[in-house]
CSV table of C-alpha atoms in Angstrom, one decimal:
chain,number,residue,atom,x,y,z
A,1,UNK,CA,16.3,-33.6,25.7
A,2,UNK,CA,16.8,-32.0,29.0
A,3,UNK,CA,20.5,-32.3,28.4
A,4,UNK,CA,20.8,-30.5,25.1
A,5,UNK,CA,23.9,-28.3,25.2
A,6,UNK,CA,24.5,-25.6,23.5
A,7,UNK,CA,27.5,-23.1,23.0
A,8,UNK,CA,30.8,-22.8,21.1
A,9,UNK,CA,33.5,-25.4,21.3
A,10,UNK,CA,37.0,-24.5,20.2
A,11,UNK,CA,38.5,-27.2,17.8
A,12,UNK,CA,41.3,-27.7,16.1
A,13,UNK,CA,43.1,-30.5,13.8
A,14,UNK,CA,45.8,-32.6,15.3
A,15,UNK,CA,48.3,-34.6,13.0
A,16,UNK,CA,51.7,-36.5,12.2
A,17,UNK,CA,53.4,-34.8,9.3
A,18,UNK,CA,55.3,-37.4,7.1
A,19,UNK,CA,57.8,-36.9,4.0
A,20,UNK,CA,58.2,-39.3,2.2
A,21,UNK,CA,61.3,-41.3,2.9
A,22,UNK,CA,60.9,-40.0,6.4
A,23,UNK,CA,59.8,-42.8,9.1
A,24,UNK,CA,59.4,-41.1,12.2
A,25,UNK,CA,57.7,-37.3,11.2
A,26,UNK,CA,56.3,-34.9,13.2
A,27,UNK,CA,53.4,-33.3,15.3
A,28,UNK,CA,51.5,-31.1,13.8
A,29,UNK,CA,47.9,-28.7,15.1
A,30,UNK,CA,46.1,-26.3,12.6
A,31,UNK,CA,43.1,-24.5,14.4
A,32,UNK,CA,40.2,-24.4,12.7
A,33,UNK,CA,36.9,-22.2,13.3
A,34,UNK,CA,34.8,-22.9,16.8
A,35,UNK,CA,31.9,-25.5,16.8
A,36,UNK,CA,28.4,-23.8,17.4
A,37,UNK,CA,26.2,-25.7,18.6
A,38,UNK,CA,22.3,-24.3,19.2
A,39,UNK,CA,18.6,-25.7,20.2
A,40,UNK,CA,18.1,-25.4,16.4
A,41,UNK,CA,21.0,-28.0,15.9
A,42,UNK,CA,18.8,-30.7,17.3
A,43,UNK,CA,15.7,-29.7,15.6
A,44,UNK,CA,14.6,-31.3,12.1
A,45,UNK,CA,11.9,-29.0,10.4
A,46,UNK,CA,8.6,-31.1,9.3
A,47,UNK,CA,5.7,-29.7,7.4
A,48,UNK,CA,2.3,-30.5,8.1
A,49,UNK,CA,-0.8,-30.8,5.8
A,50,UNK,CA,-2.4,-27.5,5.5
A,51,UNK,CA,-4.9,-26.7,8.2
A,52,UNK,CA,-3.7,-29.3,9.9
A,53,UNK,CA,-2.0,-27.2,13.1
A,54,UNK,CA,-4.8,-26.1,14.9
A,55,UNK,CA,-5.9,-29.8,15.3
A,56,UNK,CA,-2.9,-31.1,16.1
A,57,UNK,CA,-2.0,-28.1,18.8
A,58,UNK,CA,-5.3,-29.0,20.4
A,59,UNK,CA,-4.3,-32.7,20.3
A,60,UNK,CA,-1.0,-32.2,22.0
A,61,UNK,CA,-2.5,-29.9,24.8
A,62,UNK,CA,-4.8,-32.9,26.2
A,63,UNK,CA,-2.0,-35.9,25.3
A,64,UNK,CA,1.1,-33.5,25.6
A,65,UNK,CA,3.1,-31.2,28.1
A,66,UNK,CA,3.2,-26.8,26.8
A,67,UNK,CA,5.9,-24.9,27.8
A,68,UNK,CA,5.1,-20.9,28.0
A,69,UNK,CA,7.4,-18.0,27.8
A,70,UNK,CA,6.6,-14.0,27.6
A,71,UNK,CA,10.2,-12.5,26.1
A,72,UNK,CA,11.3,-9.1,24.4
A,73,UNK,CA,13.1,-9.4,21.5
A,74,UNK,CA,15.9,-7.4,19.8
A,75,UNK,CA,14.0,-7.0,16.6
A,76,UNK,CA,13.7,-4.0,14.9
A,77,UNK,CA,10.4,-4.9,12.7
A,78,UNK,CA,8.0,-8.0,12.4
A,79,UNK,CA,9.5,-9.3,9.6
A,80,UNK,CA,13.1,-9.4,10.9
A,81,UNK,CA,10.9,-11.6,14.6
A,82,UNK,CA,9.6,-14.3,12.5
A,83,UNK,CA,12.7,-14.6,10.2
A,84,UNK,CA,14.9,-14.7,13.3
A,85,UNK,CA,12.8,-17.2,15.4
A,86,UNK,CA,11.9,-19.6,12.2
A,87,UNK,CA,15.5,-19.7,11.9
A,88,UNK,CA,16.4,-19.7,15.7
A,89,UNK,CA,14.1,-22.8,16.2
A,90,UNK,CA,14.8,-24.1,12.8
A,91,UNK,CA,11.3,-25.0,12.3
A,92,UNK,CA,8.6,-25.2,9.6
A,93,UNK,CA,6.2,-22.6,9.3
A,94,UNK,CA,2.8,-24.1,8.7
A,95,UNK,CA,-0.5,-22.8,7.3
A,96,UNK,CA,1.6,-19.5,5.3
A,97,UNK,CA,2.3,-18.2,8.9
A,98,UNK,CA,6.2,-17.5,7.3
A,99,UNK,CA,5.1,-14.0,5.7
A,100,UNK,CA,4.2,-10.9,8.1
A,101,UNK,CA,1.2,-9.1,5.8
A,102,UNK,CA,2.7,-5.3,5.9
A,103,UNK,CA,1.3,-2.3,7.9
A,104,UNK,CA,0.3,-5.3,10.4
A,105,UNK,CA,1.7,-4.5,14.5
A,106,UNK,CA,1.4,-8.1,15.3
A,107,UNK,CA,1.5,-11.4,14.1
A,108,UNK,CA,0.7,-14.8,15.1
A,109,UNK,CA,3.2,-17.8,13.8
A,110,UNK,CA,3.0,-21.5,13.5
A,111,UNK,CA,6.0,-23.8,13.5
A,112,UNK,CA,6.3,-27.6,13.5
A,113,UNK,CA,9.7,-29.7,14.0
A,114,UNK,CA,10.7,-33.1,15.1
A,115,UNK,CA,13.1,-32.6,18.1
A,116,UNK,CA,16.0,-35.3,18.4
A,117,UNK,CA,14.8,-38.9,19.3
A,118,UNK,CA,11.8,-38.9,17.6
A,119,UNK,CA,9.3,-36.1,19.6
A,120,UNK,CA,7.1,-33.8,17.3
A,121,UNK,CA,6.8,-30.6,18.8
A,122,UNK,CA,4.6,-27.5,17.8
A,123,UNK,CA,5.2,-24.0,18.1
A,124,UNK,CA,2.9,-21.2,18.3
A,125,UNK,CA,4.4,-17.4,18.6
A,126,UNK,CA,2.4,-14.4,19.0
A,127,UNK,CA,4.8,-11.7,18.2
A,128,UNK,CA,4.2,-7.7,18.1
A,129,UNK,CA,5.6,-4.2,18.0
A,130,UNK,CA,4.9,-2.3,21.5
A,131,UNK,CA,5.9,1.3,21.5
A,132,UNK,CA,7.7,1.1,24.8
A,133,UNK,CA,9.3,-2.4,24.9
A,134,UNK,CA,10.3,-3.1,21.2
A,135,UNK,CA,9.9,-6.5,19.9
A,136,UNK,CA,7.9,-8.6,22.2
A,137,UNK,CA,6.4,-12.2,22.1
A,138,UNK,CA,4.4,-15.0,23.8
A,139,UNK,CA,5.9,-18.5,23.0
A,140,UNK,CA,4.0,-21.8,23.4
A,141,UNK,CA,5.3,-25.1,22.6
A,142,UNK,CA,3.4,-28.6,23.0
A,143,UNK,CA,5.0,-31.8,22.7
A,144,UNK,CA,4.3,-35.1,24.0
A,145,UNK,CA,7.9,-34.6,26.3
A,146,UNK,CA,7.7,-31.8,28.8
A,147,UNK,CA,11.5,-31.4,28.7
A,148,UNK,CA,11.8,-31.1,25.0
A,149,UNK,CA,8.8,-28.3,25.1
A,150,UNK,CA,11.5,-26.5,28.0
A,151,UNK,CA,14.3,-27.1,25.7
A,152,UNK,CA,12.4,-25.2,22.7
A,153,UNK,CA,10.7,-22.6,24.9
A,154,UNK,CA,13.9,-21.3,26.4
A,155,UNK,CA,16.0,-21.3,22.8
A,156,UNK,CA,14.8,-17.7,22.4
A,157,UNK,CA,15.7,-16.7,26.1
């Protein structure tokens, strides 16, 4: 886990044209579009029994490692936060914590994923709307691999 890279690859298809009849043919390349590759990417998103978070976040903090991170986000409402990290982590939002309730200036969220190899990892986001810095949150992630709960932490950095 503490090796998962991210970032844009360039690719692009390398061949021998042949005609038929024609023995020898020639080299061809055709590009094709980059490779992105993102924490998401090595994520698999895993629901959990309802109520079932709280108990489990708990469990994780005494058997566990948490990874903490304060950031400001270039959100322009709630909505658009939770959207754009569910999707950033590519996680599961547990207990209906997927939906921002309107007229609300903050919002608490609950994910839960499987990282690759195996590790279950939980994610809890308290995300709000501050006059003066914009979109900002507080990220916690618990999983029984303190590298893993780096990997996911610094995803939104």
């Amino acid at each position: 886990a503490a090796g998962a890279a991210g970032g844009s690859f360039g690719a692009a298809l390398h061949f021998l044209v042949k005609e038929e009849g024609d023995d020898l043919g020639y080299e061809d390349d055709y590009p094709v579009e980059n490779v992105q590759i993102a924490t998401g990417d090595y994520m698999f998103p895993r629901a959990l029994p309802p109520n079932q978070f709280k108990s489990s976040f708990e469990q994780l903090a005494a058997q566990g490692a948490e990874s903490m991170q304060k950031l400001s986000l270039n959100f322009k409402s709630l909505e658009a936060a939770v959207d754009g990290i569910v999707q950033t982590l590519n996680m599961e939002p547990c207990d209906k914590t997927g939906k921002v309730e309107a007229g609300v200036r903050g919002h608490t969220l609950l994910l839960s994923g499987t990282f690759l190899g195996g590790h279950s990892c939980l994610v809890k986001v308290l995300v709000g709307m501050d006059p003066q810095h914009g979109c900002v949150a507080k990220l916690a992630c618990r999983s029984k691999s303190a590298a893993v709960s780096e990997v996911v932490t610094r995803a939104l950095m």
